[in-house]
Structures are given as structure tokens and as C-alpha cells.
CSV table of C-alpha atoms in Angstrom, one decimal:
chain,number,residue,atom,x,y,z
A,1,MET,CA,-7.5,-13.1,-13.1
A,2,GLU,CA,-8.9,-12.1,-9.7
A,3,ASN,CA,-9.4,-15.8,-8.7
A,4,GLU,CA,-5.9,-16.6,-9.7
A,5,ILE,CA,-4.4,-13.9,-7.5
A,6,VAL,CA,-6.5,-14.8,-4.5
A,7,ILE,CA,-5.7,-18.5,-4.7
A,8,ASP,CA,-2.0,-17.8,-4.8
A,9,ALA,CA,-2.3,-15.5,-1.8
A,10,ALA,CA,-4.3,-18.2,0.1
A,11,GLU,CA,-1.5,-20.7,-0.5
A,12,ILE,CA,1.1,-18.4,0.9
A,13,LEU,CA,-1.0,-17.6,3.9
A,14,TYR,CA,-1.5,-21.3,4.5
A,15,LYS,CA,2.3,-21.8,4.6
A,16,VAL,CA,2.7,-18.9,7.1
A,17,HIS,CA,-0.1,-20.4,9.3
A,18,SER,CA,1.6,-23.8,9.2
A,19,LYS,CA,5.0,-22.3,10.2
A,20,THR,CA,3.3,-20.3,13.0
A,21,ASN,CA,1.6,-23.5,14.3
A,22,ARG,CA,4.9,-25.3,14.2
A,23,GLU,CA,6.5,-22.5,16.3
A,24,LEU,CA,3.6,-22.7,18.7
A,25,VAL,CA,4.3,-26.5,19.1
A,26,LEU,CA,8.0,-25.9,19.6
A,27,LEU,CA,7.2,-23.4,22.3
A,28,THR,CA,4.5,-25.3,24.2
A,29,GLU,CA,6.3,-28.7,24.1
A,30,ASN,CA,9.7,-27.4,25.1
A,31,LYS,CA,10.3,-28.5,28.7
A,32,ALA,CA,13.1,-26.0,29.2
A,33,ILE,CA,10.6,-23.1,28.9
A,34,SER,CA,8.5,-22.5,32.0
A,35,LYS,CA,4.7,-22.5,31.9
A,36,LYS,CA,4.7,-18.8,32.7
A,37,ASN,CA,6.9,-17.8,29.8
A,38,LYS,CA,4.8,-19.9,27.4
A,39,GLU,CA,1.7,-18.1,28.6
A,40,LEU,CA,3.3,-14.6,28.4
A,41,ILE,CA,4.7,-15.2,24.8
A,42,ILE,CA,1.3,-16.5,23.6
A,43,GLU,CA,-0.6,-13.7,25.3
A,44,PHE,CA,1.8,-11.1,23.8
A,45,THR,CA,1.5,-12.5,20.2
A,46,GLU,CA,-2.3,-12.7,20.5
A,47,TYR,CA,-2.4,-9.0,21.6
A,48,LYS,CA,-0.2,-8.0,18.7
A,49,LYS,CA,-2.4,-9.9,16.2
A,50,PHE,CA,-5.4,-8.1,17.7
A,51,LYS,CA,-3.6,-4.8,17.0
A,52,GLY,CA,-3.3,-5.7,13.3
A,53,LEU,CA,0.2,-7.2,13.0
A,54,SER,CA,0.7,-9.5,10.0
A,55,ASP,CA,0.9,-13.2,10.3
A,56,VAL,CA,4.5,-13.1,9.1
A,57,ARG,CA,5.4,-10.7,11.9
A,58,ILE,CA,3.6,-12.9,14.5
A,59,LEU,CA,5.7,-15.8,13.2
A,60,LYS,CA,8.9,-13.8,13.7
A,61,TYR,CA,7.8,-12.8,17.3
A,62,PHE,CA,7.1,-16.5,18.2
A,63,ASN,CA,10.5,-17.6,16.9
A,64,ARG,CA,12.7,-14.9,18.4
A,65,LEU,CA,11.0,-14.8,21.8
A,66,ARG,CA,11.2,-18.6,22.1
A,67,LEU,CA,15.0,-18.4,21.5
A,68,MET,CA,15.4,-15.5,23.9
A,69,VAL,CA,13.7,-17.2,26.9
A,70,LEU,CA,16.0,-20.2,26.4
A,71,LYS,CA,19.0,-17.8,26.9
A,72,LEU,CA,17.4,-16.0,29.9
A,73,ASN,CA,16.4,-19.2,31.7
A,74,LYS,CA,14.1,-17.1,34.0
A,75,ASP,CA,10.5,-16.1,34.0
A,76,LEU,CA,10.1,-13.0,31.8
A,77,ASP,CA,8.0,-11.1,34.4
A,78,LYS,CA,10.8,-11.7,37.0
A,79,VAL,CA,13.8,-10.5,35.1
A,80,ASN,CA,15.7,-7.4,36.2
A,81,LYS,CA,17.8,-4.8,34.3
A,82,LYS,CA,21.0,-6.9,34.8
A,83,ASP,CA,19.3,-9.9,33.2
A,84,ILE,CA,18.3,-7.8,30.2
A,85,GLU,CA,21.8,-6.4,29.8
A,86,THR,CA,23.3,-9.9,29.8
A,87,LEU,CA,20.8,-11.0,27.1
A,88,VAL,CA,21.6,-7.9,25.0
A,89,ILE,CA,25.3,-8.7,25.2
A,90,GLN,CA,24.6,-12.3,24.0
A,91,ILE,CA,22.5,-11.0,21.1
A,92,ASN,CA,25.1,-8.4,20.1
A,93,ASN,CA,27.9,-11.0,20.3
A,94,SER,CA,26.0,-13.6,18.1
A,95,ASN,CA,26.7,-14.3,14.5
A,96,LEU,CA,23.5,-12.7,13.4
A,97,SER,CA,23.6,-9.8,10.9
A,98,THR,CA,23.4,-6.2,12.2
A,99,ASN,CA,19.8,-5.9,11.1
A,100,SER,CA,18.8,-9.2,12.7
A,101,LYS,CA,20.4,-8.2,16.0
A,102,GLY,CA,18.5,-5.0,15.8
A,103,GLU,CA,15.3,-6.8,15.1
A,104,ASP,CA,15.7,-9.1,18.1
A,105,LEU,CA,16.4,-6.1,20.4
A,106,ALA,CA,13.4,-4.3,19.0
A,107,ILE,CA,11.2,-7.3,19.7
A,108,LEU,CA,12.6,-7.5,23.2
A,109,ARG,CA,11.8,-3.8,23.8
A,110,LEU,CA,8.3,-4.2,22.4
A,111,PHE,CA,7.6,-7.2,24.6
A,112,TYR,CA,8.5,-5.3,27.8
A,113,LYS,CA,6.7,-2.2,26.7
A,114,TRP,CA,3.6,-4.4,26.6
A,115,LEU,CA,4.4,-6.4,29.7
A,116,LYS,CA,5.4,-3.6,32.1
A,117,GLY,CA,4.6,-0.4,30.2
A,118,ASN,CA,1.0,-1.0,29.3
A,119,ASP,CA,2.1,-0.8,25.7
A,120,LYS,CA,2.5,3.0,26.1
A,121,LYS,CA,6.1,3.5,27.4
A,122,TYR,CA,9.3,1.5,27.6
A,123,PRO,CA,10.1,0.4,31.2
A,124,LYS,CA,13.5,1.0,32.8
A,125,GLU,CA,14.7,-2.5,32.0
A,126,VAL,CA,14.8,-1.8,28.3
A,127,GLN,CA,15.0,2.0,28.1
A,128,ASP,CA,18.8,2.0,27.5
A,129,ILE,CA,18.9,-0.6,24.7
A,130,THR,CA,20.5,0.8,21.6
A,131,ILE,CA,19.4,-0.6,18.3
A,132,ARG,CA,21.7,-0.4,15.3
A,133,ARG,CA,20.5,-1.0,11.7
A,134,GLU,CA,22.2,-1.0,8.3
A,135,THR,CA,20.2,1.1,5.9
A,136,LYS,CA,20.4,-0.3,2.4
A,137,LYS,CA,21.1,2.4,-0.2
A,138,ARG,CA,18.8,2.0,-3.2
A,139,ALA,CA,19.8,3.0,-6.7
A,140,PRO,CA,17.4,5.4,-8.5
A,141,SER,CA,16.7,2.6,-10.9
A,142,GLU,CA,15.3,0.4,-8.1
A,143,ILE,CA,12.6,3.0,-7.1
A,144,LEU,CA,9.2,2.6,-8.7
A,145,THR,CA,8.3,5.3,-11.2
A,146,GLU,CA,5.0,6.8,-12.4
A,147,GLU,CA,5.4,4.8,-15.6
A,148,ASP,CA,5.6,1.6,-13.6
A,149,ILE,CA,2.5,2.4,-11.6
A,150,LEU,CA,0.5,3.5,-14.7
A,151,ALA,CA,1.5,0.2,-16.4
A,152,MET,CA,0.2,-1.8,-13.4
A,153,LEU,CA,-3.1,0.2,-13.4
A,154,ASN,CA,-3.5,-0.4,-17.1
A,155,VAL,CA,-2.9,-4.1,-17.0
A,156,THR,CA,-5.5,-5.0,-14.3
A,157,SER,CA,-9.2,-4.9,-14.9
A,158,SER,CA,-10.2,-5.2,-11.3
A,159,VAL,CA,-11.6,-2.0,-9.9
A,160,ARG,CA,-10.7,-3.1,-6.4
A,161,ASN,CA,-7.0,-3.7,-7.4
A,162,LYS,CA,-6.8,-0.4,-9.3
A,163,ALA,CA,-8.0,1.4,-6.2
A,164,MET,CA,-5.5,-0.3,-3.9
A,165,ILE,CA,-2.6,0.3,-6.3
A,166,SER,CA,-3.5,4.0,-6.7
A,167,ILE,CA,-4.0,4.6,-3.0
A,168,LEU,CA,-0.7,2.9,-2.1
A,169,ALA,CA,1.1,5.2,-4.6
A,170,ASP,CA,-0.9,8.3,-3.6
A,171,SER,CA,-0.8,7.9,0.2
A,172,GLY,CA,2.1,5.7,1.0
A,173,VAL,CA,0.2,4.1,3.9
A,174,ARG,CA,1.5,1.0,5.5
A,175,VAL,CA,-0.1,-2.2,4.4
A,176,GLY,CA,-1.4,-2.8,7.9
A,177,GLU,CA,-3.0,0.6,7.9
A,178,LEU,CA,-4.6,-0.1,4.4
A,179,VAL,CA,-6.2,-3.4,5.2
A,180,ASN,CA,-7.7,-2.0,8.5
A,181,VAL,CA,-9.4,1.0,6.9
A,182,HIS,CA,-13.2,0.8,7.1
A,183,ILE,CA,-15.7,2.5,4.9
A,184,SER,CA,-16.5,4.8,7.9
A,185,ASN,CA,-12.9,6.0,7.8
A,186,ILE,CA,-13.5,7.8,4.5
A,187,SER,CA,-14.6,11.4,4.4
A,188,TYR,CA,-15.0,13.9,1.6
A,189,THR,CA,-13.6,17.5,1.6
A,190,ASP,CA,-15.6,20.5,0.3
A,191,ASP,CA,-13.7,20.4,-3.0
A,192,GLY,CA,-14.4,16.8,-3.8
A,193,LEU,CA,-11.2,15.2,-2.5
A,194,ILE,CA,-11.1,12.2,-0.1
A,195,GLN,CA,-9.5,11.8,3.3
A,196,LEU,CA,-8.6,8.4,4.9
A,197,MET,CA,-8.5,8.1,8.6
A,198,VAL,CA,-5.8,5.5,9.2
A,199,GLU,CA,-4.9,4.0,12.6
A,200,THR,CA,-1.7,2.3,13.5
A,201,GLY,CA,0.0,1.0,16.7
A,202,LYS,CA,3.1,3.0,15.8
A,203,THR,CA,1.8,6.6,15.9
A,204,GLY,CA,-1.9,6.5,16.6
A,205,GLY,CA,-4.3,7.8,14.0
A,206,ARG,CA,-3.8,10.3,11.3
A,207,ARG,CA,-5.8,11.7,8.3
A,208,VAL,CA,-4.3,11.3,4.9
A,209,LEU,CA,-5.5,13.4,2.0
A,210,LEU,CA,-5.9,11.6,-1.4
A,211,ILE,CA,-5.8,13.4,-4.7
A,212,PRO,CA,-4.6,11.2,-7.7
A,213,SER,CA,-6.3,8.1,-6.4
A,214,VAL,CA,-9.8,9.7,-5.9
A,215,PRO,CA,-11.3,8.6,-9.2
A,216,TYR,CA,-10.1,5.0,-8.7
A,217,LEU,CA,-11.4,4.9,-5.1
A,218,SER,CA,-14.7,6.5,-6.1
A,219,THR,CA,-15.2,3.8,-8.7
A,220,TRP,CA,-14.4,1.0,-6.3
A,221,LEU,CA,-16.8,2.5,-3.7
A,222,ASN,CA,-19.6,2.4,-6.3
A,223,HIS,CA,-18.8,-1.3,-6.9
A,224,HIS,CA,-18.1,-2.3,-3.3
A,225,PRO,CA,-20.5,-5.2,-2.4
A,226,LEU,CA,-20.9,-3.8,1.2
A,227,LYS,CA,-20.8,-0.1,0.4
A,228,ASP,CA,-23.8,0.6,2.6
A,229,ASP,CA,-22.2,-0.9,5.7
A,230,PRO,CA,-19.9,1.7,7.4
A,231,LYS,CA,-18.3,-1.1,9.5
A,232,ALA,CA,-17.2,-3.0,6.4
A,233,HIS,CA,-13.5,-3.0,5.5
A,234,LEU,CA,-12.7,-0.8,2.5
A,235,PHE,CA,-10.8,-3.6,0.8
A,236,ILE,CA,-12.3,-7.0,1.1
A,237,SER,CA,-11.6,-10.5,-0.1
A,238,LEU,CA,-13.6,-11.5,-3.2
A,239,ASP,CA,-12.6,-15.2,-2.8
A,240,LYS,CA,-15.2,-17.7,-1.8
A,241,ARG,CA,-13.1,-19.0,1.0
A,242,ASN,CA,-13.1,-15.6,2.8
A,243,HIS,CA,-16.0,-14.0,1.0
A,244,TYR,CA,-16.1,-10.3,1.8
A,245,GLY,CA,-13.7,-10.8,4.8
A,246,GLN,CA,-10.8,-8.6,5.6
A,247,LEU,CA,-7.8,-8.8,3.2
A,248,SER,CA,-4.6,-10.1,4.6
A,249,HIS,CA,-1.2,-8.6,4.2
A,250,SER,CA,-0.2,-11.6,2.1
A,251,SER,CA,-3.1,-11.1,-0.3
A,252,VAL,CA,-2.1,-7.5,-1.0
A,253,ASN,CA,1.5,-8.6,-1.6
A,254,MET,CA,0.5,-11.4,-3.9
A,255,MET,CA,-1.8,-9.1,-5.9
A,256,LEU,CA,1.0,-6.6,-6.5
A,257,HIS,CA,3.5,-9.3,-7.5
A,258,LYS,CA,1.1,-11.0,-9.9
A,259,ILE,CA,0.3,-7.7,-11.6
A,260,ALA,CA,4.0,-6.7,-11.7
A,261,LYS,CA,4.8,-10.1,-13.4
A,262,LYS,CA,2.3,-9.3,-16.1
A,263,ILE,CA,4.2,-6.2,-17.2
A,264,ASN,CA,7.6,-7.9,-16.6
A,265,LEU,CA,8.5,-5.4,-13.8
A,266,LYS,CA,11.8,-6.6,-12.2
A,267,LYS,CA,11.9,-4.1,-9.3
A,268,ALA,CA,10.8,-4.9,-5.8
A,269,VAL,CA,7.0,-4.5,-5.9
A,270,ASN,CA,5.4,-4.6,-2.4
A,271,PRO,CA,3.5,-2.0,-0.3
A,272,HIS,CA,6.8,-0.8,1.2
A,273,ALA,CA,8.0,0.0,-2.3
A,274,PHE,CA,4.9,2.1,-3.0
A,275,ARG,CA,5.5,3.9,0.4
A,276,ARG,CA,9.0,4.8,-0.8
A,277,PHE,CA,7.7,6.0,-4.1
A,278,SER,CA,5.0,8.1,-2.5
A,279,ALA,CA,7.4,9.7,0.0
A,280,THR,CA,10.0,10.4,-2.7
A,281,SER,CA,7.4,12.1,-4.9
A,282,SER,CA,6.1,14.2,-2.0
A,283,SER,CA,9.6,15.2,-0.9
A,284,SER,CA,9.9,17.5,-3.9
A,285,PHE,CA,7.3,19.9,-2.5
A,286,MET,CA,6.9,19.0,1.2
A,287,SER,CA,9.2,19.8,4.1
A,288,ASP,CA,10.6,17.0,6.4
A,289,SER,CA,8.1,18.0,9.1
A,290,LEU,CA,5.1,17.7,6.8
A,291,LEU,CA,6.4,14.4,5.4
A,292,MET,CA,6.6,13.1,9.0
A,293,MET,CA,3.0,14.1,9.6
A,294,ARG,CA,1.7,12.6,6.3
A,295,TYR,CA,3.6,9.3,6.6
A,296,GLY,CA,3.3,8.8,10.3
A,297,TRP,CA,7.0,9.0,11.1
A,298,THR,CA,8.3,10.1,14.6
A,299,LYS,CA,12.0,10.4,13.7
A,300,ARG,CA,13.4,12.9,11.2
A,301,GLN,CA,16.1,10.5,10.2
A,302,THR,CA,13.4,8.2,8.8
A,303,VAL,CA,12.7,10.7,6.1
A,304,SER,CA,16.1,10.4,4.4
A,305,SER,CA,15.9,6.5,4.5
A,306,TYR,CA,12.6,6.6,2.6
A,307,THR,CA,13.1,9.4,0.1
A,308,PHE,CA,15.4,9.7,-2.9
A,309,LEU,CA,16.1,13.2,-4.2
A,310,ASN,CA,15.9,13.7,-8.0
A,311,PRO,CA,19.1,15.2,-9.4
A,312,LYS,CA,17.0,17.5,-11.6
A,313,GLU,CA,15.6,19.0,-8.4
A,314,ALA,CA,19.1,19.7,-7.1
A,315,ASP,CA,20.0,21.2,-10.5
A,316,ASN,CA,17.0,23.5,-10.4
A,317,SER,CA,17.8,24.7,-6.9
A,318,TYR,CA,21.3,25.5,-8.1
A,319,ARG,CA,20.0,27.3,-11.2
A,320,LYS,CA,17.7,29.3,-9.0
A,321,GLY,CA,20.6,30.4,-6.8
A,322,PHE,CA,22.4,31.9,-9.7
A,323,GLY,CA,19.3,33.5,-11.3
A,324,LYS,CA,19.1,31.0,-14.1
A,325,GLN,CA,15.8,29.8,-15.6
A,326,GLU,CA,14.7,26.6,-14.0
A,327,LEU,CA,14.1,23.6,-16.1
A,328,LYS,CA,10.4,22.8,-16.6
A,329,VAL,CA,9.3,20.0,-14.2
A,330,LYS,CA,7.4,17.3,-15.9
A,331,GLU,CA,3.7,17.1,-14.9
A,332,SER,CA,2.7,14.1,-12.9
A,333,GLN,CA,1.3,11.3,-15.1
A,334,LEU,CA,-0.8,10.1,-12.2
A,335,GLN,CA,-2.8,13.4,-12.1
A,336,SER,CA,-6.5,13.1,-12.5
A,337,VAL,CA,-8.0,14.2,-15.9
A,338,VAL,CA,-10.8,16.8,-15.7
A,339,CYS,CA,-13.3,16.5,-18.6
A,340,ILE,CA,-15.0,19.6,-20.2
A,341,CYS,CA,-18.1,18.5,-18.3
A,342,LYS,CA,-16.1,19.1,-15.1
A,343,ALA,CA,-16.1,15.4,-14.1
A,344,VAL,CA,-12.9,14.0,-12.6
A,345,ASN,CA,-11.5,10.9,-14.3
A,346,ALA,CA,-8.6,8.5,-13.7
A,347,PRO,CA,-5.5,9.1,-15.8
A,348,THR,CA,-5.9,5.6,-17.4
A,349,ASN,CA,-9.4,6.4,-18.6
A,350,ASP,CA,-9.8,7.0,-22.4
A,351,TYR,CA,-13.4,8.2,-22.1
A,352,CYS,CA,-15.2,10.3,-19.5
A,353,ASN,CA,-17.2,8.3,-16.9
A,354,ASN,CA,-19.8,11.0,-16.9
A,355,CYS,CA,-20.4,12.1,-20.5
A,356,GLY,CA,-18.5,9.6,-22.6
A,357,LYS,CA,-16.3,12.2,-24.4
A,358,PRO,CA,-12.7,11.2,-25.3
A,359,LEU,CA,-10.2,12.4,-22.6
A,360,ASN,CA,-7.1,12.7,-24.8
A,361,LEU,CA,-6.0,13.7,-28.3
A,362,ARG,CA,-5.0,10.1,-29.3
A,363,VAL,CA,-8.5,8.8,-28.6
A,364,ALA,CA,-10.2,11.8,-30.2
A,365,LEU,CA,-8.1,11.4,-33.4
A,366,SER,CA,-8.9,7.7,-33.5
A,367,LEU,CA,-12.6,8.4,-33.2
A,368,GLU,CA,-12.4,11.0,-36.0
A,369,ASN,CA,-10.5,8.6,-38.3
A,370,LYS,CA,-13.2,6.0,-37.7
A,371,ARG,CA,-15.9,8.6,-38.4
A,372,ILE,CA,-14.3,9.6,-41.7
A,373,LYS,CA,-14.0,5.9,-42.7
A,374,ILE,CA,-17.7,5.3,-41.9
A,375,ASP,CA,-18.7,8.4,-43.8
A,376,GLU,CA,-16.7,7.3,-46.9
A,377,GLN,CA,-18.2,3.8,-46.7
A,378,MET,CA,-21.7,5.3,-46.3
A,379,ASN,CA,-21.3,7.6,-49.3
A,380,ASN,CA,-20.1,4.7,-51.5
A,381,LEU,CA,-23.1,2.7,-50.4
A,382,ILE,CA,-25.5,5.5,-51.3
A,383,GLU,CA,-23.9,6.0,-54.7
A,384,LYS,CA,-24.5,2.3,-55.5
A,385,LYS,CA,-28.0,2.2,-53.9
A,386,PRO,CA,-29.7,5.7,-53.7
A,387,GLU,CA,-32.9,4.1,-52.3
A,388,ILE,CA,-31.1,3.8,-49.0
A,389,LEU,CA,-31.6,7.6,-48.5
A,390,ASP,CA,-35.4,7.1,-48.6
A,391,LEU,CA,-35.2,4.2,-46.2
A,392,LEU,CA,-33.1,6.3,-43.7
A,393,ALA,CA,-35.6,9.2,-44.0
A,394,LYS,CA,-38.5,6.9,-43.1
A,395,MET,CA,-36.6,5.4,-40.1
A,396,ILE,CA,-35.8,8.9,-38.8
A,397,LYS,CA,-39.5,9.9,-39.1
A,398,GLU,CA,-40.5,6.7,-37.1
A,399,ILE,CA,-38.0,7.6,-34.4
A,400,ASP,CA,-39.3,11.2,-34.1
A,401,LYS,CA,-42.9,10.0,-33.6
């Protein structure tokens, strides 16, 4: 199963690389684009790739910047604010969708932030650019649920994939943040939880506390082929073509799609969908300010675009306002299971990783039924052949010696 997922991801990645190479050819061989502009665009995209941007995003930058310089007809390092304003008007008057226009303007701002702002601040040429986006409203049925995530965890046997799925659902980290985590970025709290130090070009670094995903991550760390190398990436490729190399964004996406297909899940299943699920789950007990800190958002309006409030939570708040008893909130199905031996186990485990005892009533009853059947069969056998008792007694004496 693992090989099948990796091969599909590699094929997708190959297609993306082919398109990127084609864009590079279109840029370098276009005589209408100056040598300076070609150099600047290539330098910018190489810098962004170094910062961890996905191949798909790099492809987008190549394409949009190539088309923009054709409209500017001027070296990018020589343009003034008036030139930028003219280009912005052209983009806004184009037949592109609102979101595509916004994306072009965002790329333009990022380019000049890198070129003239040392990638730290937006220069005066692009400071006044207003970006408009249309936020797609998602129906509650489109959001991933705990049942969806548990089904995905149950259907995969890969400890690496289980860890990735659980961390995405628990932390809501961006896919670029996830694939760039190193083993050295993991630290343990005094009470046995795990913190991830994630770094991103958007908001710098932040620590993300993990709780439900701890058992899955701990199991993966025990199986990690490079677990003793702090510089190794937390999630590595297990494919022979990129053996133990860093996972790509495409590989993570393909892994999620493949597993979702196995359970016939029709919803959008990508890292962004897990981020939305995680934020929605956390919004029931965290304030907007805390959500911004945990998910690395800089604007409060982003919170509402990611989260979906549960109507039951609104009903409970209304009940509370009138002194009525609140409806009992269903306990999270992703919560870790603590065995009587105090060991923490994943919710998909049937038996304790530490002592082997059953972790739920269903498994315990199943074991008891099997024991009863074995006892009945043994009693029937002894009734027919009493000499078996003497044989068993001798075997026990031999074991005790």
C-alpha cells in the first residue's frame, strides 16, 4: 500500500516539474522579456523554493510573473509607483476571477517585498495595493469530522501515515510547516505531551502543543529509520527513488487522497481541510486571540474564514443565558485512551501497547466469549480423554523446573 501511494505522488510531482521546466523555457526564450527581468524572476523563485514553497506554488509564480513583465515592458527593479498602479489597473480590469486577480496582486506584492524590502516589509511601490478575495462558504457537511479521521486512521497500516493524519488533525499545521519539521523540533512537556516547533515564512516560528496525536507520533518516532539523527526530517520518504529524503507537498496530498478513496470519502481531503477541521474543533473552547497564536494567523478575520461554529454550541450558550441545563457535549473520539497500567494509547488501538490488556468493552467481551468457548471445548475433550489431565500436569511440572 505504501509503495502504491508513493508512486502516484512521484508521477504527480513529475508532471509539476515538467510544467515548471516548460514555464522556465517560455521565460528564458521570450525575446520580449529583458535579461534582467529573467534573472530577477528566476532568483525570486529560487529564493521562495529555498524558503519551503511547494513546487505547485513555484509554478504559479513563474507563470504569473512572466505575464506581468510582458505588461510592464520595463525592468522590474526600475519600475516606480506609477508603473505599479498602471499594472494593478490592468489586472483588475482583466477577465480573471476575483480570487485570481487577488492572487496576482499578492504575488506582485511578495515579489517587491523580496526585491526592495529584504523580504521583511512591503516597499512604498506596493504598500497601497488592495487585495480582494471571495471566501467560499462551506456547508457543515463539507467539513471533515472525527468519524472521517478515525476511519482514515483505521484503514491505513502505515505508522508514518497514521502519525501524519493525526498531527494534521490535532495541530492544523500547514503542509509546508509539516514537511519541514525536523526531529530536533520535537520536545516533551513535563506531563508527557509533545510540542512541535514549526517555522514558516508567513509568521516566523511558533510552538504547537500536541495531545490526541501523541500516541501515533510516539509510535512513528520509535519506528523512524533515522530517529537518532536530530537533523533528519520528521516525515521522510520511504520510496527507493527518494529514500529517506524530505517528503514533498504532493506526496502528502496523494497519501491523503489515496486513504480517503479507500473509505469512499467524498469530501475535500487535503492538508488544508485538516487545518479547517482542527481550527473548527479548537474554536469551541479557544478565543480568537488564542486561535491566532496556535494556527499562526496575523489577521482576526482569518479565524472566521477557517472555523465553522456548531449549532449545538450556540444552543448551549442560549440555554445557559436563561439558566437552562446545557446539553451534554459529546466527548472527542480522537482522545487518547489511558490503560489501567497508566500507558497512553491511540484511540484506534484495541490493546494496550504496554501491557496488552483490552482497551474497550467490545474487545474485552470478545476475549471473554473466546475464553468461554475454549473452556467448553477443553472440558468436552477431558470428558472424552481423561488422560489429558495427567499429561497437562506433567507439562506444568516441566515448565516449573
